[in-house]
JSON list of C-alpha atoms in Angstrom, two decimals:
[
{"chain": "A", "resi": 211, "resn": "MET", "atom": "CA", "xyz": [38.03, -14.83, -60.61]},
{"chain": "A", "resi": 212, "resn": "ASN", "atom": "CA", "xyz": [36.39, -18.16, -61.08]},
{"chain": "A", "resi": 213, "resn": "LYS", "atom": "CA", "xyz": [33.19, -19.42, -59.49]},
{"chain": "A", "resi": 214, "resn": "THR", "atom": "CA", "xyz": [34.77, -21.32, -56.60]},
{"chain": "A", "resi": 215, "resn": "GLN", "atom": "CA", "xyz": [36.91, -18.37, -55.53]},
{"chain": "A", "resi": 216, "resn": "PHE", "atom": "CA", "xyz": [33.85, -16.11, -55.71]},
{"chain": "A", "resi": 217, "resn": "ILE", "atom": "CA", "xyz": [31.77, -18.50, -53.56]},
{"chain": "A", "resi": 218, "resn": "PHE", "atom": "CA", "xyz": [34.54, -18.78, -50.95]},
{"chain": "A", "resi": 219, "resn": "ALA", "atom": "CA", "xyz": [34.95, -15.00, -50.80]},
{"chain": "A", "resi": 220, "resn": "LEU", "atom": "CA", "xyz": [31.20, -14.45, -50.49]},
{"chain": "A", "resi": 221, "resn": "THR", "atom": "CA", "xyz": [30.90, -17.10, -47.75]},
{"chain": "A", "resi": 222, "resn": "PHE", "atom": "CA", "xyz": [33.83, -15.56, -45.84]},
{"chain": "A", "resi": 223, "resn": "ILE", "atom": "CA", "xyz": [32.23, -12.08, -45.98]},
{"chain": "A", "resi": 224, "resn": "LEU", "atom": "CA", "xyz": [28.82, -13.33, -44.85]},
{"chain": "A", "resi": 225, "resn": "LEU", "atom": "CA", "xyz": [30.29, -15.28, -41.94]},
{"chain": "A", "resi": 226, "resn": "SER", "atom": "CA", "xyz": [32.34, -12.25, -40.89]},
{"chain": "A", "resi": 227, "resn": "PHE", "atom": "CA", "xyz": [29.23, -10.05, -40.69]},
{"chain": "A", "resi": 228, "resn": "ASN", "atom": "CA", "xyz": [27.26, -12.69, -38.77]},
{"chain": "A", "resi": 229, "resn": "THR", "atom": "CA", "xyz": [30.07, -13.05, -36.21]},
{"chain": "A", "resi": 230, "resn": "ALA", "atom": "CA", "xyz": [30.41, -9.28, -35.79]},
{"chain": "A", "resi": 231, "resn": "PHE", "atom": "CA", "xyz": [26.69, -8.81, -35.15]},
{"chain": "A", "resi": 232, "resn": "ALA", "atom": "CA", "xyz": [26.53, -11.79, -32.77]},
{"chain": "A", "resi": 233, "resn": "GLN", "atom": "CA", "xyz": [29.14, -10.18, -30.50]},
{"chain": "A", "resi": 234, "resn": "TYR", "atom": "CA", "xyz": [26.83, -7.23, -29.87]},
{"chain": "A", "resi": 235, "resn": "GLY", "atom": "CA", "xyz": [23.80, -9.30, -28.97]},
{"chain": "A", "resi": 236, "resn": "TYR", "atom": "CA", "xyz": [22.24, -9.15, -32.44]},
{"chain": "A", "resi": 237, "resn": "GLY", "atom": "CA", "xyz": [21.50, -12.09, -34.65]},
{"chain": "A", "resi": 238, "resn": "ASN", "atom": "CA", "xyz": [21.60, -15.65, -33.39]},
{"chain": "A", "resi": 239, "resn": "GLY", "atom": "CA", "xyz": [24.69, -15.31, -31.20]},
{"chain": "A", "resi": 240, "resn": "TYR", "atom": "CA", "xyz": [24.62, -15.84, -27.48]},
{"chain": "A", "resi": 241, "resn": "GLY", "atom": "CA", "xyz": [25.17, -12.19, -26.73]},
{"chain": "A", "resi": 242, "resn": "ASN", "atom": "CA", "xyz": [28.19, -12.81, -24.48]},
{"chain": "A", "resi": 243, "resn": "GLY", "atom": "CA", "xyz": [30.44, -10.43, -26.36]},
{"chain": "A", "resi": 244, "resn": "TYR", "atom": "CA", "xyz": [30.47, -6.68, -26.10]},
{"chain": "A", "resi": 245, "resn": "GLY", "atom": "CA", "xyz": [27.43, -5.39, -24.24]},
{"chain": "A", "resi": 246, "resn": "GLY", "atom": "CA", "xyz": [27.13, -8.57, -22.14]},
{"chain": "A", "resi": 247, "resn": "GLY", "atom": "CA", "xyz": [24.08, -9.78, -24.03]},
{"chain": "A", "resi": 248, "resn": "MET", "atom": "CA", "xyz": [22.31, -6.47, -23.64]},
{"chain": "A", "resi": 249, "resn": "GLY", "atom": "CA", "xyz": [20.81, -6.40, -27.08]},
{"chain": "A", "resi": 250, "resn": "ARG", "atom": "CA", "xyz": [17.57, -4.65, -27.86]},
{"chain": "A", "resi": 251, "resn": "ASN", "atom": "CA", "xyz": [15.41, -7.54, -26.69]},
{"chain": "A", "resi": 252, "resn": "SER", "atom": "CA", "xyz": [17.15, -7.87, -23.32]},
{"chain": "A", "resi": 253, "resn": "MET", "atom": "CA", "xyz": [16.75, -4.18, -22.54]},
{"chain": "A", "resi": 254, "resn": "SER", "atom": "CA", "xyz": [13.05, -4.17, -23.38]},
{"chain": "A", "resi": 255, "resn": "GLN", "atom": "CA", "xyz": [12.49, -7.25, -21.21]},
{"chain": "A", "resi": 256, "resn": "MET", "atom": "CA", "xyz": [14.26, -5.57, -18.30]},
{"chain": "A", "resi": 257, "resn": "ASN", "atom": "CA", "xyz": [12.08, -2.48, -18.68]},
{"chain": "A", "resi": 258, "resn": "GLN", "atom": "CA", "xyz": [8.94, -4.61, -18.69]},
{"chain": "A", "resi": 259, "resn": "MET", "atom": "CA", "xyz": [10.06, -6.40, -15.53]},
{"chain": "A", "resi": 260, "resn": "ASP", "atom": "CA", "xyz": [10.68, -3.07, -13.78]},
{"chain": "A", "resi": 261, "resn": "GLN", "atom": "CA", "xyz": [7.22, -1.81, -14.70]},
{"chain": "A", "resi": 262, "resn": "THR", "atom": "CA", "xyz": [5.40, -4.93, -13.52]},
{"chain": "A", "resi": 263, "resn": "SER", "atom": "CA", "xyz": [7.33, -5.25, -10.28]},
{"chain": "A", "resi": 264, "resn": "SER", "atom": "CA", "xyz": [6.64, -1.65, -9.25]},
{"chain": "A", "resi": 265, "resn": "LYS", "atom": "CA", "xyz": [2.86, -2.18, -9.11]},
{"chain": "A", "resi": 266, "resn": "PRO", "atom": "CA", "xyz": [1.65, -3.42, -5.73]},
{"chain": "A", "resi": 267, "resn": "LYS", "atom": "CA", "xyz": [-0.52, -6.50, -5.75]},
{"chain": "A", "resi": 268, "resn": "GLU", "atom": "CA", "xyz": [-4.16, -5.82, -5.04]},
{"chain": "A", "resi": 269, "resn": "ILE", "atom": "CA", "xyz": [-5.72, -7.62, -2.11]},
{"chain": "A", "resi": 270, "resn": "PRO", "atom": "CA", "xyz": [-8.93, -9.39, -3.16]},
{"chain": "A", "resi": 271, "resn": "VAL", "atom": "CA", "xyz": [-12.12, -7.76, -1.93]},
{"chain": "A", "resi": 272, "resn": "GLU", "atom": "CA", "xyz": [-13.28, -10.99, -0.30]},
{"chain": "A", "resi": 273, "resn": "VAL", "atom": "CA", "xyz": [-10.15, -11.10, 1.87]},
{"chain": "A", "resi": 274, "resn": "THR", "atom": "CA", "xyz": [-10.67, -7.52, 3.02]},
{"chain": "A", "resi": 275, "resn": "VAL", "atom": "CA", "xyz": [-14.35, -8.12, 3.79]},
{"chain": "A", "resi": 276, "resn": "ALA", "atom": "CA", "xyz": [-13.49, -11.32, 5.67]},
{"chain": "A", "resi": 277, "resn": "LYS", "atom": "CA", "xyz": [-11.07, -9.39, 7.90]},
{"chain": "A", "resi": 278, "resn": "ILE", "atom": "CA", "xyz": [-13.67, -6.69, 8.58]},
{"chain": "A", "resi": 279, "resn": "MET", "atom": "CA", "xyz": [-16.35, -9.24, 9.40]},
{"chain": "A", "resi": 280, "resn": "GLU", "atom": "CA", "xyz": [-13.91, -11.20, 11.58]},
{"chain": "A", "resi": 281, "resn": "LYS", "atom": "CA", "xyz": [-13.67, -8.11, 13.79]},
{"chain": "A", "resi": 282, "resn": "LEU", "atom": "CA", "xyz": [-17.31, -7.03, 13.63]},
{"chain": "A", "resi": 283, "resn": "LYS", "atom": "CA", "xyz": [-19.01, -10.38, 14.23]},
{"chain": "A", "resi": 284, "resn": "PRO", "atom": "CA", "xyz": [-17.83, -10.94, 17.82]},
{"chain": "A", "resi": 285, "resn": "GLU", "atom": "CA", "xyz": [-17.90, -7.24, 18.75]},
{"chain": "A", "resi": 286, "resn": "LEU", "atom": "CA", "xyz": [-21.51, -6.74, 17.62]},
{"chain": "A", "resi": 287, "resn": "ASN", "atom": "CA", "xyz": [-22.63, -10.31, 18.34]},
{"chain": "A", "resi": 288, "resn": "LEU", "atom": "CA", "xyz": [-23.92, -10.75, 14.78]},
{"chain": "A", "resi": 289, "resn": "ASP", "atom": "CA", "xyz": [-25.92, -13.78, 13.68]},
{"chain": "A", "resi": 290, "resn": "GLU", "atom": "CA", "xyz": [-25.16, -15.56, 10.40]},
{"chain": "A", "resi": 291, "resn": "LEU", "atom": "CA", "xyz": [-27.79, -13.68, 8.37]},
{"chain": "A", "resi": 292, "resn": "GLN", "atom": "CA", "xyz": [-26.49, -10.33, 9.59]},
{"chain": "A", "resi": 293, "resn": "THR", "atom": "CA", "xyz": [-22.91, -11.40, 8.87]},
{"chain": "A", "resi": 294, "resn": "ILE", "atom": "CA", "xyz": [-23.74, -12.33, 5.28]},
{"chain": "A", "resi": 295, "resn": "ALA", "atom": "CA", "xyz": [-25.85, -9.23, 4.62]},
{"chain": "A", "resi": 296, "resn": "ILE", "atom": "CA", "xyz": [-23.32, -6.79, 6.10]},
{"chain": "A", "resi": 297, "resn": "GLY", "atom": "CA", "xyz": [-20.49, -8.61, 4.32]},
{"chain": "A", "resi": 298, "resn": "ASN", "atom": "CA", "xyz": [-22.31, -8.06, 1.01]},
{"chain": "A", "resi": 299, "resn": "VAL", "atom": "CA", "xyz": [-22.71, -4.36, 1.81]},
{"chain": "A", "resi": 300, "resn": "TYR", "atom": "CA", "xyz": [-18.99, -4.04, 2.48]},
{"chain": "A", "resi": 301, "resn": "THR", "atom": "CA", "xyz": [-18.15, -5.96, -0.70]},
{"chain": "A", "resi": 302, "resn": "ASP", "atom": "CA", "xyz": [-20.23, -3.55, -2.81]},
{"chain": "A", "resi": 303, "resn": "ILE", "atom": "CA", "xyz": [-18.78, -0.49, -1.10]},
{"chain": "A", "resi": 304, "resn": "ILE", "atom": "CA", "xyz": [-15.17, -1.64, -1.50]},
{"chain": "A", "resi": 305, "resn": "LYS", "atom": "CA", "xyz": [-15.69, -2.44, -5.18]},
{"chain": "A", "resi": 306, "resn": "SER", "atom": "CA", "xyz": [-17.24, 0.99, -5.73]},
{"chain": "A", "resi": 307, "resn": "GLN", "atom": "CA", "xyz": [-14.40, 2.67, -3.85]},
{"chain": "A", "resi": 308, "resn": "THR", "atom": "CA", "xyz": [-11.82, 0.84, -5.98]},
{"chain": "A", "resi": 309, "resn": "ALA", "atom": "CA", "xyz": [-13.61, 1.95, -9.16]},
{"chain": "A", "resi": 310, "resn": "ILE", "atom": "CA", "xyz": [-13.60, 5.57, -7.96]},
{"chain": "A", "resi": 311, "resn": "MET", "atom": "CA", "xyz": [-9.90, 5.46, -7.09]},
{"chain": "A", "resi": 312, "resn": "LYS", "atom": "CA", "xyz": [-9.04, 4.09, -10.53]},
{"chain": "A", "resi": 313, "resn": "ASP", "atom": "CA", "xyz": [-11.17, 6.66, -12.38]},
{"chain": "A", "resi": 314, "resn": "GLU", "atom": "CA", "xyz": [-8.68, 9.06, -13.96]},
{"chain": "A", "resi": 315, "resn": "LYS", "atom": "CA", "xyz": [-11.37, 11.52, -15.04]},
{"chain": "A", "resi": 316, "resn": "LEU", "atom": "CA", "xyz": [-12.10, 12.57, -11.46]},
{"chain": "A", "resi": 317, "resn": "GLY", "atom": "CA", "xyz": [-9.93, 15.01, -9.56]},
{"chain": "A", "resi": 318, "resn": "GLN", "atom": "CA", "xyz": [-8.65, 14.30, -6.05]},
{"chain": "A", "resi": 319, "resn": "THR", "atom": "CA", "xyz": [-11.36, 16.37, -4.32]},
{"chain": "A", "resi": 320, "resn": "GLU", "atom": "CA", "xyz": [-14.09, 14.73, -6.40]},
{"chain": "A", "resi": 321, "resn": "LYS", "atom": "CA", "xyz": [-12.76, 11.29, -5.48]},
{"chain": "A", "resi": 322, "resn": "SER", "atom": "CA", "xyz": [-12.69, 12.27, -1.82]},
{"chain": "A", "resi": 323, "resn": "ASN", "atom": "CA", "xyz": [-16.29, 13.52, -1.94]},
{"chain": "A", "resi": 324, "resn": "GLU", "atom": "CA", "xyz": [-17.47, 10.37, -3.73]},
{"chain": "A", "resi": 325, "resn": "ILE", "atom": "CA", "xyz": [-15.80, 8.13, -1.16]},
{"chain": "A", "resi": 326, "resn": "LYS", "atom": "CA", "xyz": [-17.30, 10.12, 1.74]},
{"chain": "A", "resi": 327, "resn": "ALA", "atom": "CA", "xyz": [-20.73, 9.67, 0.17]},
{"chain": "A", "resi": 328, "resn": "LEU", "atom": "CA", "xyz": [-20.06, 5.94, -0.18]},
{"chain": "A", "resi": 329, "resn": "PHE", "atom": "CA", "xyz": [-19.21, 5.63, 3.50]},
{"chain": "A", "resi": 330, "resn": "GLU", "atom": "CA", "xyz": [-22.42, 7.45, 4.46]},
{"chain": "A", "resi": 331, "resn": "VAL", "atom": "CA", "xyz": [-24.43, 5.04, 2.31]},
{"chain": "A", "resi": 332, "resn": "ASN", "atom": "CA", "xyz": [-22.49, 2.16, 3.85]},
{"chain": "A", "resi": 333, "resn": "GLU", "atom": "CA", "xyz": [-23.35, 3.34, 7.37]},
{"chain": "A", "resi": 334, "resn": "ARG", "atom": "CA", "xyz": [-27.06, 3.56, 6.56]},
{"chain": "A", "resi": 335, "resn": "LYS", "atom": "CA", "xyz": [-27.13, 0.12, 4.90]},
{"chain": "A", "resi": 336, "resn": "VAL", "atom": "CA", "xyz": [-25.26, -1.56, 7.75]},
{"chain": "A", "resi": 337, "resn": "ASN", "atom": "CA", "xyz": [-27.53, 0.06, 10.35]},
{"chain": "A", "resi": 338, "resn": "GLU", "atom": "CA", "xyz": [-30.57, -1.41, 8.57]},
{"chain": "A", "resi": 339, "resn": "TYR", "atom": "CA", "xyz": [-29.40, -4.90, 9.61]},
{"chain": "A", "resi": 340, "resn": "LEU", "atom": "CA", "xyz": [-28.54, -4.05, 13.24]},
{"chain": "A", "resi": 341, "resn": "SER", "atom": "CA", "xyz": [-30.63, -3.94, 16.40]},
{"chain": "A", "resi": 342, "resn": "GLU", "atom": "CA", "xyz": [-30.62, -0.79, 18.57]},
{"chain": "A", "resi": 343, "resn": "GLU", "atom": "CA", "xyz": [-28.00, -2.25, 20.91]},
{"chain": "A", "resi": 344, "resn": "GLN", "atom": "CA", "xyz": [-25.82, -3.31, 17.97]},
{"chain": "A", "resi": 345, "resn": "LYS", "atom": "CA", "xyz": [-26.15, 0.15, 16.41]},
{"chain": "A", "resi": 346, "resn": "LEU", "atom": "CA", "xyz": [-24.74, 1.74, 19.57]},
{"chain": "A", "resi": 347, "resn": "LYS", "atom": "CA", "xyz": [-21.83, -0.71, 19.63]},
{"chain": "A", "resi": 348, "resn": "TYR", "atom": "CA", "xyz": [-21.19, -0.14, 15.91]},
{"chain": "A", "resi": 349, "resn": "LYS", "atom": "CA", "xyz": [-21.12, 3.62, 16.41]},
{"chain": "A", "resi": 350, "resn": "ALA", "atom": "CA", "xyz": [-18.72, 3.24, 19.35]},
{"chain": "A", "resi": 351, "resn": "LEU", "atom": "CA", "xyz": [-16.45, 0.99, 17.27]},
{"chain": "A", "resi": 352, "resn": "LYS", "atom": "CA", "xyz": [-16.37, 3.52, 14.44]},
{"chain": "A", "resi": 353, "resn": "GLU", "atom": "CA", "xyz": [-15.52, 6.35, 16.84]},
{"chain": "A", "resi": 354, "resn": "GLU", "atom": "CA", "xyz": [-12.81, 4.25, 18.46]},
{"chain": "A", "resi": 355, "resn": "ARG", "atom": "CA", "xyz": [-11.35, 3.39, 15.05]},
{"chain": "A", "resi": 356, "resn": "GLY", "atom": "CA", "xyz": [-11.42, 7.08, 14.10]},
{"chain": "A", "resi": 357, "resn": "ASN", "atom": "CA", "xyz": [-9.56, 7.99, 17.29]},
{"chain": "A", "resi": 358, "resn": "ASP", "atom": "CA", "xyz": [-6.97, 5.27, 16.61]},
{"chain": "A", "resi": 359, "resn": "LYS", "atom": "CA", "xyz": [-6.34, 6.72, 13.16]},
{"chain": "A", "resi": 360, "resn": "LYS", "atom": "CA", "xyz": [-5.92, 10.21, 14.58]},
{"chain": "A", "resi": 361, "resn": "GLU", "atom": "CA", "xyz": [-3.41, 8.93, 17.15]},
{"chain": "A", "resi": 362, "resn": "LYS", "atom": "CA", "xyz": [-1.42, 7.13, 14.45]},
{"chain": "A", "resi": 363, "resn": "LYS", "atom": "CA", "xyz": [-1.28, 10.33, 12.39]},
{"chain": "A", "resi": 364, "resn": "LYS", "atom": "CA", "xyz": [-0.05, 12.25, 15.43]},
{"chain": "A", "resi": 365, "resn": "LYS", "atom": "CA", "xyz": [2.66, 9.67, 16.07]},
{"chain": "A", "resi": 366, "resn": "LYS", "atom": "CA", "xyz": [3.78, 9.81, 12.44]},
{"chain": "A", "resi": 367, "resn": "LYS", "atom": "CA", "xyz": [3.96, 13.61, 12.55]},
{"chain": "A", "resi": 368, "resn": "SER", "atom": "CA", "xyz": [5.96, 13.60, 15.78]},
{"chain": "A", "resi": 369, "resn": "LYS", "atom": "CA", "xyz": [8.42, 11.08, 14.31]},
{"chain": "A", "resi": 370, "resn": "LYS", "atom": "CA", "xyz": [8.88, 13.24, 11.24]},
{"chain": "A", "resi": 371, "resn": "ASP", "atom": "CA", "xyz": [9.48, 16.34, 13.35]},
{"chain": "A", "resi": 372, "resn": "GLU", "atom": "CA", "xyz": [12.22, 14.64, 15.40]}
]
């Protein structure tokens, strides 16, 4: 076998392997052959997309606090200083609550106890900025909100039972 025949044979073999691998999504081929382009890279990208899309987007703390203050300000007739101060209290509490919920070292009961303690601290701090009349309104609002939550739970349970 001379040199030219050897080079042609070698080239033919190399091109055959490249074409065979390209059909299965490997190499530089388009991946349109067997497997429909589902090579290793495509599968890992699909898995990554599934993982990222399953996580819910977190609502920024500022948005949550703005919604709370939007309800509290007219109900309690808060002035601007009270609005800012109470908004800061809620911001701190929500950030702390988020940190507790993300802490994997704590068990569910420990998390629940920590959050209850946070809400007690929150109540005391908010009451520091309110007048006596506002404190009564704030307490009534909290009780009303608690009753609304209980009613929603009852409705959910009755729908499940049906």
